[in-house]
CSV table of C-alpha atoms in Angstrom, one decimal:
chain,number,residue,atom,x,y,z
A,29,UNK,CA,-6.0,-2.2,-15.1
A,30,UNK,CA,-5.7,0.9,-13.0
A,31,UNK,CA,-2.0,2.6,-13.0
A,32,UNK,CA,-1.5,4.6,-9.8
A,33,UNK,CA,1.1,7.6,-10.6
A,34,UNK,CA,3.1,7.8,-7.0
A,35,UNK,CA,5.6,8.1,-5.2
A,36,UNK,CA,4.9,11.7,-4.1
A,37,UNK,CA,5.2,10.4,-1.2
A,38,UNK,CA,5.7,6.7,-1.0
A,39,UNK,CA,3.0,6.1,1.9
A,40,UNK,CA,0.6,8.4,0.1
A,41,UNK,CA,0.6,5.6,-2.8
A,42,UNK,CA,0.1,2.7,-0.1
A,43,UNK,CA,-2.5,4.1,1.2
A,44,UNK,CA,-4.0,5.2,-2.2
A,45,UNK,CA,-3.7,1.7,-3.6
A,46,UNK,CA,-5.4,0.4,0.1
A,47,UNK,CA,-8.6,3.0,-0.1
A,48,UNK,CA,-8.7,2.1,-4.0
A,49,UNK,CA,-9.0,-1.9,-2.8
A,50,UNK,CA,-11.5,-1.4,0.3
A,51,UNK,CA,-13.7,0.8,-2.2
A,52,UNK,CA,-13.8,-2.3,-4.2
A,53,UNK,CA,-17.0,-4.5,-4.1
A,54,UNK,CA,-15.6,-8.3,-3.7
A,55,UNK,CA,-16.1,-11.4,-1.7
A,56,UNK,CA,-12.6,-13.0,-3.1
A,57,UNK,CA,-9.3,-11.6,-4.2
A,58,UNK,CA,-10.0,-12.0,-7.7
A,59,UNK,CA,-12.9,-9.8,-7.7
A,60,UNK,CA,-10.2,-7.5,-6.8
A,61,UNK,CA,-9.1,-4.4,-9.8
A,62,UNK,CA,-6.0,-5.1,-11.0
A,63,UNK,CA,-3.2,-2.2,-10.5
A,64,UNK,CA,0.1,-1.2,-11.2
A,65,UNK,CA,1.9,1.3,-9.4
A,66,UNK,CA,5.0,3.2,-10.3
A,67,UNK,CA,6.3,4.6,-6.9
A,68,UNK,CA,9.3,6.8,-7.7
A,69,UNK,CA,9.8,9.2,-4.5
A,70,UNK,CA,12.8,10.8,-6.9
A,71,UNK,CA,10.1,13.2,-8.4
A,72,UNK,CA,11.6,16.3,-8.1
A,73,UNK,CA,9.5,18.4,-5.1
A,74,UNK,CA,6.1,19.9,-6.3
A,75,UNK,CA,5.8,22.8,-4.1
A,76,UNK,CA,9.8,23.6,-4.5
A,77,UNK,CA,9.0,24.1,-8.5
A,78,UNK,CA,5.7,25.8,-8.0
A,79,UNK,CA,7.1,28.5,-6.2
A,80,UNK,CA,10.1,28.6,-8.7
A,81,UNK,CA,12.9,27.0,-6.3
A,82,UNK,CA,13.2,24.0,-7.8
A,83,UNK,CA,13.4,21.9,-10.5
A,84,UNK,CA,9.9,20.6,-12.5
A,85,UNK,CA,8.6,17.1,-11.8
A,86,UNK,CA,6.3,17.0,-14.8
A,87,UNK,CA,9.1,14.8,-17.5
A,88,UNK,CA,9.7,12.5,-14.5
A,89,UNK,CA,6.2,12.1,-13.8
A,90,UNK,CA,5.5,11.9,-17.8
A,91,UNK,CA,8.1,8.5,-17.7
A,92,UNK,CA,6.0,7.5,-15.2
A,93,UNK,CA,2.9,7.6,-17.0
A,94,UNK,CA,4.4,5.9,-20.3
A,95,UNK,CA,5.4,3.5,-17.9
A,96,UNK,CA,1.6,2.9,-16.5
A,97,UNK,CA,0.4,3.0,-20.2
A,98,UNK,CA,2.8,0.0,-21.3
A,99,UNK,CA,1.9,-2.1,-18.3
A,100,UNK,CA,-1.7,-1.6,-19.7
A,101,UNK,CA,-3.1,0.8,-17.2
A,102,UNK,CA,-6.1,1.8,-19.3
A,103,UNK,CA,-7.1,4.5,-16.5
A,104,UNK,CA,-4.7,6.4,-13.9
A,105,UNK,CA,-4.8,8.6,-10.7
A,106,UNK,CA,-2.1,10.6,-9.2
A,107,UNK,CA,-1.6,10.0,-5.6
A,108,UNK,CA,-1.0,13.6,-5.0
A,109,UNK,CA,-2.9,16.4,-4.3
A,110,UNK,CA,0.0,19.2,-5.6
A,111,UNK,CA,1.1,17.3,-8.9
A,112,UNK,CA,-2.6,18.0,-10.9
A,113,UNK,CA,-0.4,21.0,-11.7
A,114,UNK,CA,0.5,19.6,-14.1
A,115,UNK,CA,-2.5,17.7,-15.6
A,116,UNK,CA,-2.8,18.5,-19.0
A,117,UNK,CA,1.3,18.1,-19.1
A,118,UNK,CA,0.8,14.6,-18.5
A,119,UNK,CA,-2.5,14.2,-20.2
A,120,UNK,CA,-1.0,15.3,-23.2
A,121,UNK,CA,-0.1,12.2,-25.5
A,122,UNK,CA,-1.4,9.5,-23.0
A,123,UNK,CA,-4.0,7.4,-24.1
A,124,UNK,CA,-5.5,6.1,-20.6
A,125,UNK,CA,-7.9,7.6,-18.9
A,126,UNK,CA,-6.1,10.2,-16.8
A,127,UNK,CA,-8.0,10.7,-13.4
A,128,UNK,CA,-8.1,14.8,-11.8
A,129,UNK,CA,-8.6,14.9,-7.7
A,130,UNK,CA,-10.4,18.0,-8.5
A,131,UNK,CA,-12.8,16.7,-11.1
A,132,UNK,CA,-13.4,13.2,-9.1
A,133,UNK,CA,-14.1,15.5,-5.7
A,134,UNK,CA,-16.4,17.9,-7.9
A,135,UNK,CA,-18.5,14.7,-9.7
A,136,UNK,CA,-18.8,13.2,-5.9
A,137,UNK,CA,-20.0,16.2,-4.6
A,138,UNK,CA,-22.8,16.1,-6.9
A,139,UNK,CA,-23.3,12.4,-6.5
A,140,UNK,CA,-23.4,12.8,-2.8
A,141,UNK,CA,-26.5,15.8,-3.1
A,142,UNK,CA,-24.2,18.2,-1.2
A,143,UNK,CA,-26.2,21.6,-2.8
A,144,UNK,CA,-24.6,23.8,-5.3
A,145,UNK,CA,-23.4,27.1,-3.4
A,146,UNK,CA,-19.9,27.3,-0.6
A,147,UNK,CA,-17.7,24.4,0.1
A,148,UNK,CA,-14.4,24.7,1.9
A,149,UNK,CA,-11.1,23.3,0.6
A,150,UNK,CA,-8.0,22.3,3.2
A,151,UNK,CA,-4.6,21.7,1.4
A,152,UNK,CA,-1.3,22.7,0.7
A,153,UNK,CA,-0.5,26.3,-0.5
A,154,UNK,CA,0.7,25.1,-3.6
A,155,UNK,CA,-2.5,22.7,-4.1
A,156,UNK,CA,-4.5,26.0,-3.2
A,157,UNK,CA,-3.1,28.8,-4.9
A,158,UNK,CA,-2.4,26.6,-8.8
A,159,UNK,CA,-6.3,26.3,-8.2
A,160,UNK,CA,-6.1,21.9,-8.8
A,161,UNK,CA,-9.8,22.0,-7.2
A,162,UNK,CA,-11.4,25.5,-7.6
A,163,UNK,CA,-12.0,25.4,-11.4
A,164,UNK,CA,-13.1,22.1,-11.1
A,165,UNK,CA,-15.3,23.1,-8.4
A,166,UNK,CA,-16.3,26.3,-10.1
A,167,UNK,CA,-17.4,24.3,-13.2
A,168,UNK,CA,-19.9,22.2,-11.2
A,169,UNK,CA,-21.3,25.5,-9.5
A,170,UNK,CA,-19.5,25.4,-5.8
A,171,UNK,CA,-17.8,28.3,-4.5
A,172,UNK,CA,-14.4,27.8,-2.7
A,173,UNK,CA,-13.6,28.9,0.4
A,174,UNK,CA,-10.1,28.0,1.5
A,175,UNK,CA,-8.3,29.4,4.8
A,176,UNK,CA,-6.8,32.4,5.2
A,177,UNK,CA,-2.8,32.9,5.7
A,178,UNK,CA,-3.0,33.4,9.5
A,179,UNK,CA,-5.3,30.4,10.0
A,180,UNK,CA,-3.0,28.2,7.5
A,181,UNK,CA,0.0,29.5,9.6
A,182,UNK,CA,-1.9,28.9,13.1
A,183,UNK,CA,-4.1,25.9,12.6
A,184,UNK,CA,-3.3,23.8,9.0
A,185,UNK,CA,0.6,23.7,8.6
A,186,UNK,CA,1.6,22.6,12.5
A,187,UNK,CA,-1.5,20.1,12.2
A,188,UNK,CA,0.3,18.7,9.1
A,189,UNK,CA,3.6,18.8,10.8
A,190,UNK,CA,2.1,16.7,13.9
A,191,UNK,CA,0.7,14.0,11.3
A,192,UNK,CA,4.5,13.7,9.9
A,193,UNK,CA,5.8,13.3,12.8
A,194,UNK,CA,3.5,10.4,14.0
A,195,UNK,CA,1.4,12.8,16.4
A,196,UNK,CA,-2.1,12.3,15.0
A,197,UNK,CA,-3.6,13.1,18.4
A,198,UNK,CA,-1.9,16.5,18.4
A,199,UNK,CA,-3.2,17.8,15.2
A,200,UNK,CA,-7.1,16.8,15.6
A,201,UNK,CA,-8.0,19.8,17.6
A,202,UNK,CA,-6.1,22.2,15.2
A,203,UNK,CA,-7.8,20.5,12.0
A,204,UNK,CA,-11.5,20.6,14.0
A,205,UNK,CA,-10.9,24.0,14.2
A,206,UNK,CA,-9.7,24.7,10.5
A,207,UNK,CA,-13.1,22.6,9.4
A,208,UNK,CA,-15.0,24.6,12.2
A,209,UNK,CA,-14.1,28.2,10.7
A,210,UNK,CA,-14.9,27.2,6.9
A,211,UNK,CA,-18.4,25.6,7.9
A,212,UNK,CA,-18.7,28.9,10.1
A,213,UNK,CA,-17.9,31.1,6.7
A,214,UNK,CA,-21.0,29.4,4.7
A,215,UNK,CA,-19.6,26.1,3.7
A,216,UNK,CA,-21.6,23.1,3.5
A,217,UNK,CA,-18.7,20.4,3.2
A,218,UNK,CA,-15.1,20.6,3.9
A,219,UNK,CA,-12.8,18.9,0.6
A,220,UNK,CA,-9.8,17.7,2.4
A,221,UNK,CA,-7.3,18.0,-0.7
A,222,UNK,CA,-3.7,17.4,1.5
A,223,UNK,CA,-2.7,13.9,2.4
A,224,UNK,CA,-1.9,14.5,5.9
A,225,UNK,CA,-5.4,16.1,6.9
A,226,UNK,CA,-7.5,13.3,6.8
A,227,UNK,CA,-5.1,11.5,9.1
A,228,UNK,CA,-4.9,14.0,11.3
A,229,UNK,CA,-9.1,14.1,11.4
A,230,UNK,CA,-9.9,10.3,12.1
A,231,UNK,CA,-10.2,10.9,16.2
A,232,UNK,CA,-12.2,13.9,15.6
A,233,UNK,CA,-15.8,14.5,16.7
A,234,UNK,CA,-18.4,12.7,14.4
A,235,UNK,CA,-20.2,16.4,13.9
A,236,UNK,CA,-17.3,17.2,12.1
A,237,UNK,CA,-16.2,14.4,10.2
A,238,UNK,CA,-19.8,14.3,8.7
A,239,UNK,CA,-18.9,17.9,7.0
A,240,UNK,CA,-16.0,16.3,5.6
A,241,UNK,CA,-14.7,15.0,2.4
A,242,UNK,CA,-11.6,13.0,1.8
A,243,UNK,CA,-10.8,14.0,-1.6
A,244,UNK,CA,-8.7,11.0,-2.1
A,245,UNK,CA,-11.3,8.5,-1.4
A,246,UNK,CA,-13.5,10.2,-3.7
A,247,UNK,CA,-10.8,9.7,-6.4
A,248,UNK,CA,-10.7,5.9,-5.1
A,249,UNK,CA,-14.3,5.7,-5.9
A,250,UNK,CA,-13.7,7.2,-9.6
A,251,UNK,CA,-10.9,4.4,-10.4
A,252,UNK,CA,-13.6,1.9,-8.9
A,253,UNK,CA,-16.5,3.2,-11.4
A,254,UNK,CA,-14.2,3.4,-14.1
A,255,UNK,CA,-13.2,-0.6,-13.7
A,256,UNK,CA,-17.6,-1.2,-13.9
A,257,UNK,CA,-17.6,0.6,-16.5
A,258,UNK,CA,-15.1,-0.4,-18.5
A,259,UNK,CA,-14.8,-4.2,-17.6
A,260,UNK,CA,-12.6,-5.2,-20.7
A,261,UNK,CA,-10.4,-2.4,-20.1
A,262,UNK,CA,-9.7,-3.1,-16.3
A,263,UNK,CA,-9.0,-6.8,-16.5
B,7,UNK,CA,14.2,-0.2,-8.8
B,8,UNK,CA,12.3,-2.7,-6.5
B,9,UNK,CA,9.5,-4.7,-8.1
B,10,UNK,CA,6.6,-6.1,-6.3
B,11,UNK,CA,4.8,-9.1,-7.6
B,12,UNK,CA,1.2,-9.1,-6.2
B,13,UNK,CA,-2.4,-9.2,-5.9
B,14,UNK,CA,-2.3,-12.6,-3.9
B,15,UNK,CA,-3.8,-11.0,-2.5
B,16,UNK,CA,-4.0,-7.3,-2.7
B,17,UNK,CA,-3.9,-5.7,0.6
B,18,UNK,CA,-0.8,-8.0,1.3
B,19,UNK,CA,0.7,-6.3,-1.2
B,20,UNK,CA,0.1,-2.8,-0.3
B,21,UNK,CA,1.1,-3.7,3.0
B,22,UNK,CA,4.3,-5.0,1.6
B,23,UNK,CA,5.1,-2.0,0.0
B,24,UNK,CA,4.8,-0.2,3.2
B,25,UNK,CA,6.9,-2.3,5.4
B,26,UNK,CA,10.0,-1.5,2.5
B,27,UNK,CA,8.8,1.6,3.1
B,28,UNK,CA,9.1,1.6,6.7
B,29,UNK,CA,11.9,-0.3,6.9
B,30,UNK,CA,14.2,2.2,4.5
B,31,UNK,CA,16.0,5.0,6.3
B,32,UNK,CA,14.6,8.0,5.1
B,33,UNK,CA,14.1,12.1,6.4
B,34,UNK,CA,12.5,13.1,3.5
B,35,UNK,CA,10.7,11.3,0.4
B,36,UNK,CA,13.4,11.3,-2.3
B,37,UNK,CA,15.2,9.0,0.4
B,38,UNK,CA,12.6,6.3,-0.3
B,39,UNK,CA,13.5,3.4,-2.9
B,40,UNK,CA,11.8,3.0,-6.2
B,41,UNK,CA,9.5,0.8,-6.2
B,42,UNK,CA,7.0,-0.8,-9.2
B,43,UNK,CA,4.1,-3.3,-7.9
B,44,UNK,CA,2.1,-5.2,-10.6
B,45,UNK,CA,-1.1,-6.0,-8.2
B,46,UNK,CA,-3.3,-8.8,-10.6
B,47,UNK,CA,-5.6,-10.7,-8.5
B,48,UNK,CA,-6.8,-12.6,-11.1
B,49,UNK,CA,-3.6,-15.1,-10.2
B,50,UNK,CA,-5.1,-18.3,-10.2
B,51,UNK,CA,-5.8,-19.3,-5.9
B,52,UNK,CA,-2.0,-21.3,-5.2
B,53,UNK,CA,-3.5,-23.1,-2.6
B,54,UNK,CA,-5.8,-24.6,-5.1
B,55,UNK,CA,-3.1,-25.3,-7.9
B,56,UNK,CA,-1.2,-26.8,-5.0
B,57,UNK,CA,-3.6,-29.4,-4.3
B,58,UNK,CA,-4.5,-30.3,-8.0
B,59,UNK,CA,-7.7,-28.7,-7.8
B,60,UNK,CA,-7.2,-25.8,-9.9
B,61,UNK,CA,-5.2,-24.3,-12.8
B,62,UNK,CA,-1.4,-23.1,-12.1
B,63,UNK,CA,-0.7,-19.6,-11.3
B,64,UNK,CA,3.0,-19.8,-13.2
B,65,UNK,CA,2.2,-18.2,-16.5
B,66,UNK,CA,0.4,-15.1,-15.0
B,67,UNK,CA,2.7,-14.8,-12.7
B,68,UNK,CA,6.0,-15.3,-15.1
B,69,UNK,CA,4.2,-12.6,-16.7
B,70,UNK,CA,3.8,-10.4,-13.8
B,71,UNK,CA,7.7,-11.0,-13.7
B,72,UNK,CA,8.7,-9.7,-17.5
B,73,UNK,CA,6.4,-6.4,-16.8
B,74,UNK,CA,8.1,-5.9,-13.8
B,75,UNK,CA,11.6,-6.3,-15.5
B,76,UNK,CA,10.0,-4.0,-18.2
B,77,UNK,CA,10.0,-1.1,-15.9
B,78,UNK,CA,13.2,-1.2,-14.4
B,79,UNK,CA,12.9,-3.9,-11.2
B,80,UNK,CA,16.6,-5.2,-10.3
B,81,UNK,CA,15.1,-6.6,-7.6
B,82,UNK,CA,11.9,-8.1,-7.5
B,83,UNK,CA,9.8,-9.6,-4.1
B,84,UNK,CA,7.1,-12.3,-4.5
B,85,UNK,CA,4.4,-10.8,-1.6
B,86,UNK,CA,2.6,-13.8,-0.8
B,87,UNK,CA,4.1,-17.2,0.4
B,88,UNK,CA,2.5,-20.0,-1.1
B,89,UNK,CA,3.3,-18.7,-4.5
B,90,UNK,CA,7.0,-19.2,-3.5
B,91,UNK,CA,6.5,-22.9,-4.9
B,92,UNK,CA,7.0,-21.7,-8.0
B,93,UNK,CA,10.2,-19.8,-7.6
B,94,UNK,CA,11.9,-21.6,-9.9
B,95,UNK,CA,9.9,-21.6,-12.6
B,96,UNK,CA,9.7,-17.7,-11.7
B,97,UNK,CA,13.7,-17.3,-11.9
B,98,UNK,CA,13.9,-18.9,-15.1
B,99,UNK,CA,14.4,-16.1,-17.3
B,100,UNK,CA,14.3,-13.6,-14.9
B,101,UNK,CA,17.5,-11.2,-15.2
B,102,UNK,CA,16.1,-9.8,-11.6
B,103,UNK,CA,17.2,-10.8,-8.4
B,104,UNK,CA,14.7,-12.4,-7.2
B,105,UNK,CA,14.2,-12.5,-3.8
B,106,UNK,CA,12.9,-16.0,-1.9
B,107,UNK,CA,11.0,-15.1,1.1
B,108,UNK,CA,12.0,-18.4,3.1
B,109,UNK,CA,16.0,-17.6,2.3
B,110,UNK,CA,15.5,-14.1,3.2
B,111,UNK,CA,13.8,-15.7,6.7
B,112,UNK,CA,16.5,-18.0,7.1
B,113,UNK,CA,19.8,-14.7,6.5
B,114,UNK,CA,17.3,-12.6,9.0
B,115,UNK,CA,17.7,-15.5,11.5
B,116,UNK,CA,21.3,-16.0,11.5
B,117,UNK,CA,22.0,-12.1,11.0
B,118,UNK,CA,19.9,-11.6,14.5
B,119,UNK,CA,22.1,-14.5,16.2
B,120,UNK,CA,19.4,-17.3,16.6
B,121,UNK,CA,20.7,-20.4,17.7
B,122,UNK,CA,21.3,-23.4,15.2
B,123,UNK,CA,18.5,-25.8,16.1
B,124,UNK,CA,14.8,-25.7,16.1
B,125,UNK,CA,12.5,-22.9,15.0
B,126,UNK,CA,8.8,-22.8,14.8
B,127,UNK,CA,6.7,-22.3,11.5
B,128,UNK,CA,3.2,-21.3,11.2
B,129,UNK,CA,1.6,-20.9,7.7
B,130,UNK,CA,-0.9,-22.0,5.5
B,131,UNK,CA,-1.1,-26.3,4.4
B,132,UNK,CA,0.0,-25.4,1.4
B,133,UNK,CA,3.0,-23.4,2.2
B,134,UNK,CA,3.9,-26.3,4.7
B,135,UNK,CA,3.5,-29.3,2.6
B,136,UNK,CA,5.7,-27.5,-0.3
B,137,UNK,CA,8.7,-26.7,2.4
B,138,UNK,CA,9.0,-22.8,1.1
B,139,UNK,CA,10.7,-22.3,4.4
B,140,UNK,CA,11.7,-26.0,5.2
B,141,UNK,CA,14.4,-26.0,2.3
B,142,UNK,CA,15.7,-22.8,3.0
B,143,UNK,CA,15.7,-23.0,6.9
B,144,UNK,CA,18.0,-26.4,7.0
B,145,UNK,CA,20.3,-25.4,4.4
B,146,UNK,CA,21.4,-22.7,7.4
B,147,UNK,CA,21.2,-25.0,9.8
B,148,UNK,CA,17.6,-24.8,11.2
B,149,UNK,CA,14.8,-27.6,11.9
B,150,UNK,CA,11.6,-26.4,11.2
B,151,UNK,CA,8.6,-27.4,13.8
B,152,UNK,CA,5.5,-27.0,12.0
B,153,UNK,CA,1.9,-27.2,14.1
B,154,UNK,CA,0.4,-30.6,14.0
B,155,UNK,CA,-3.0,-31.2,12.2
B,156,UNK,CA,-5.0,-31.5,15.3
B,157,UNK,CA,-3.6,-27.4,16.4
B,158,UNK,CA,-3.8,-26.5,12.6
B,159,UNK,CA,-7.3,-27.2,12.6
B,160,UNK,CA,-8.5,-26.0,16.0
B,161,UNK,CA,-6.1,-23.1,16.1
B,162,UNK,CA,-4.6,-21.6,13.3
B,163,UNK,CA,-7.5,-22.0,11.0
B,164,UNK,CA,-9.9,-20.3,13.2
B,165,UNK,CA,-7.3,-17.1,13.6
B,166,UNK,CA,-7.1,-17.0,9.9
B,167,UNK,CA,-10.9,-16.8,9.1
B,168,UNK,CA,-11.1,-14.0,11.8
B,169,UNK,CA,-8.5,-12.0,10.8
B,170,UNK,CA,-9.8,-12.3,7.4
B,171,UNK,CA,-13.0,-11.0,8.9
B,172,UNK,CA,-11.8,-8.2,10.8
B,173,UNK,CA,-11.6,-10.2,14.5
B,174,UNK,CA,-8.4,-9.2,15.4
B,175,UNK,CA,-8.8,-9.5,18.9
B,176,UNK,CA,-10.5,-13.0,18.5
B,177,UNK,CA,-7.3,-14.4,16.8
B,178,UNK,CA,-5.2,-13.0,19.5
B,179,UNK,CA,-5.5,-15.9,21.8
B,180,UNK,CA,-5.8,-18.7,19.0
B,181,UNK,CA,-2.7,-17.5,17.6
B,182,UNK,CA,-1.2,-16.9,21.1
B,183,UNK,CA,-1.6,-20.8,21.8
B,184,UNK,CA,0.3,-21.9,18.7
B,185,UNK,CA,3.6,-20.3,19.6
B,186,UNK,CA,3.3,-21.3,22.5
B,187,UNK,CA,3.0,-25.0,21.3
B,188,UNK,CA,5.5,-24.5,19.4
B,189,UNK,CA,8.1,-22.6,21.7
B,190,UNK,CA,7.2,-25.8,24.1
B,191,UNK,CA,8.3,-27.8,21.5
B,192,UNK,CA,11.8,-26.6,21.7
B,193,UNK,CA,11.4,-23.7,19.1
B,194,UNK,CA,13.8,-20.7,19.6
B,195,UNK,CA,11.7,-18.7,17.5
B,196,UNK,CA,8.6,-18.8,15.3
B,197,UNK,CA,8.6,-18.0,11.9
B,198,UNK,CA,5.3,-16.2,10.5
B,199,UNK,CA,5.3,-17.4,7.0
B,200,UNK,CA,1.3,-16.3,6.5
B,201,UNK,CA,0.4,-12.9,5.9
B,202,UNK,CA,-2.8,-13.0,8.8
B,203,UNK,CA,-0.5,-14.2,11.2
B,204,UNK,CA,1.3,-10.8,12.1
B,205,UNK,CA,-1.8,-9.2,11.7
B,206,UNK,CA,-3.8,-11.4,14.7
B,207,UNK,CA,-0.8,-11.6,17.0
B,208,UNK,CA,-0.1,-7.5,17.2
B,209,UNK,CA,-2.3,-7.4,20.4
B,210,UNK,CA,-0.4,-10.3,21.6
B,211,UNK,CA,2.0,-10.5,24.8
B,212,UNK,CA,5.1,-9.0,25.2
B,213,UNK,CA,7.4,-12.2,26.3
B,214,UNK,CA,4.9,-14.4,22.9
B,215,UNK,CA,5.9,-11.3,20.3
B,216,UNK,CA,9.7,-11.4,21.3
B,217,UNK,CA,9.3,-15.1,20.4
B,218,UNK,CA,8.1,-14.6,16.6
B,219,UNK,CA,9.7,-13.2,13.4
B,220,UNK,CA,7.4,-11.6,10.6
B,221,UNK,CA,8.9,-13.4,7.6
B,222,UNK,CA,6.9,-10.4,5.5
B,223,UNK,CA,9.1,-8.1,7.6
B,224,UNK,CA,12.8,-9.7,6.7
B,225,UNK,CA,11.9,-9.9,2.9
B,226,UNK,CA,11.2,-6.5,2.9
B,227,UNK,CA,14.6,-5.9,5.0
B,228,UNK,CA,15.6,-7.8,2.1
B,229,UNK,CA,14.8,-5.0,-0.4
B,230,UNK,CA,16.3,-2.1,1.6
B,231,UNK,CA,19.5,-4.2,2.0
B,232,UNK,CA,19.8,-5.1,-1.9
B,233,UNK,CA,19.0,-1.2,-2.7
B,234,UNK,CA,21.9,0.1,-0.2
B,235,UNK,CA,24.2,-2.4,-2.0
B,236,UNK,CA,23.1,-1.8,-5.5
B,237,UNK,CA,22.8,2.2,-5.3
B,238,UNK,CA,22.7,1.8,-9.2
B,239,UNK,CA,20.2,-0.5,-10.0
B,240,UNK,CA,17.9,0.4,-7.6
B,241,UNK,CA,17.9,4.4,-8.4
């Protein structure tokens, strides 16, 4: 069984859980993985603790992965890009197979034949600065290039504003130029490692959405390979 | 905490899960409800246990039920109608409230003002021939009009199997032609007690959507109403 750690938000965890099933090879439901999700949107806020104003999610999110573990979730993601913060928080003492964006992203580079050497990351801040895919990346030999304050402030943080607020349409151009000035600075694949982007990118041009690479699918694919793998352990 | 009980199958769960989501009056994600959703869909088919041809879903699904108790659900949803047959083999036992999706239908209706009198159902055989709406429906003084076997065959069926398939559009007008039937038939709404339903009528006219009521839709209304009630149990 795969437990899916959410709640951070709610609609992140939907649409984790929905990418998880359409990764899924089946011709019936019950070829279908079975999950269990623990949605809790009462997490206190990631970025609000990383930068010190605000209470730490990790014993709340450390309930939730007890919880995951006694529904027998023998493997689990996190639905959110900014909580791998606190990975080895939560992989201390839990006995599933605990799931990092940045590892899965890293392993499906590689998989995928996208050559050692520059790839650009698009997230949050907090997701970029606590480093939850650069040492990851590092470790598999690609270098990460991430924006720079002015074009987070210009291009990446009202894009993500316009996909909260329903106006997908709005942030496409912005987020075409965000992936346009990473491939321009040597990357050969964008990691989309914030939620919002990859909504925000579905109208864009198909040049671009070729250089992408929606972390969280790639962490769909893991949970998938992990239930082949393991077929005892998934029923 | 709001428990989902699912995998039957599992995109109608997660799609569940985001109507309570949708449905919940929120500005910021610690607004949103708990929820837990155990996703198995190794459930033995209903349809087939309805119609003796297969073994009964009940213990997997009474088990589905404790786990979800386990974690904390004071409220728990059944997403998928057919398996409403076995709601009372599913309360047994249950310290829950568990919610029925054809009394949930039948509060919406009243709350909305809907005439006493005749409403249309469209759903799968099985969830026909075991009155999960019929029961509910009368006790509040409805008459359920189901489609005929002739316009089962030739028009629901058909809409299903393209939904199912990803021809949205080619259900459109299938679908279209049962409300109509039934609206004809004296029908002052039509209830859409199958999950494909909503799905192939969203391109559909104006003055045929004002007509229908997404049964998925009022259980999930269900959930946000129990949480605003029960502030305690469902934090």
């Amino acid at each position: 069984m795969i437990g899916v750690l959410g709640g951070m938000g709610p609609l992140a965890t939907t649409d984790f859980m929905r990418k998880v099933i359409e990764a899924t090879p089946a011709t019936k439901d019950q070829d279908h993985i079975p999950m269990v999700a623990w949605s809790v949107p009462q997490i206190p806020d990631r970025s609000a603790a990383i930068f010190g104003t605000g209470e730490s999610p990790l014993p709340m999110m450390q309930e939730g992965v007890r919880r995951l573990e006694q529904m027998g979730a023998g493997c689990i993601a996190i639905a959110c890009n900014t909580a791998h913060y606190w990975y080895e928080g939560l992989r201390r003492g839990c006995g599933a197979r605990l799931l990092h964006i940045g590892e899965t992203a890293a392993e499906r580079l590689v998989a995928l034949g996208v050559p050692k050497g520059r790839v650009g990351l698009i997230g949050t801040e907090a997701t970029v600065r606590t480093r939850v895919y650069q040492d990851r990346l590092e470790a598999h030999g690609y270098e990460c290039l991430a924006l720079g304050p002015e074009e987070s402030e210009r291009l990446f943080w009202p894009a993500v504003r316009k996909v909260k607020t329903g106006d997908t349409q709005g942030a496409t151009p912005l987020l075409e130029e965000a992936v346009e000035r990473l491939l321009a600075a040597g990357a050969a694949r964008v990691v989309l490692g914030c939620t919002e982007v990859p909504v925000g990118l579905a109208p864009a041009r198909k040049e671009i959405l070729e250089r992408c690479f929606d972390a969280t699918d790639a962490l769909a694919l893991a949970c998938v390979a992990w239930a082949t793998a393991e077929p005892a352990r998934a029923a």
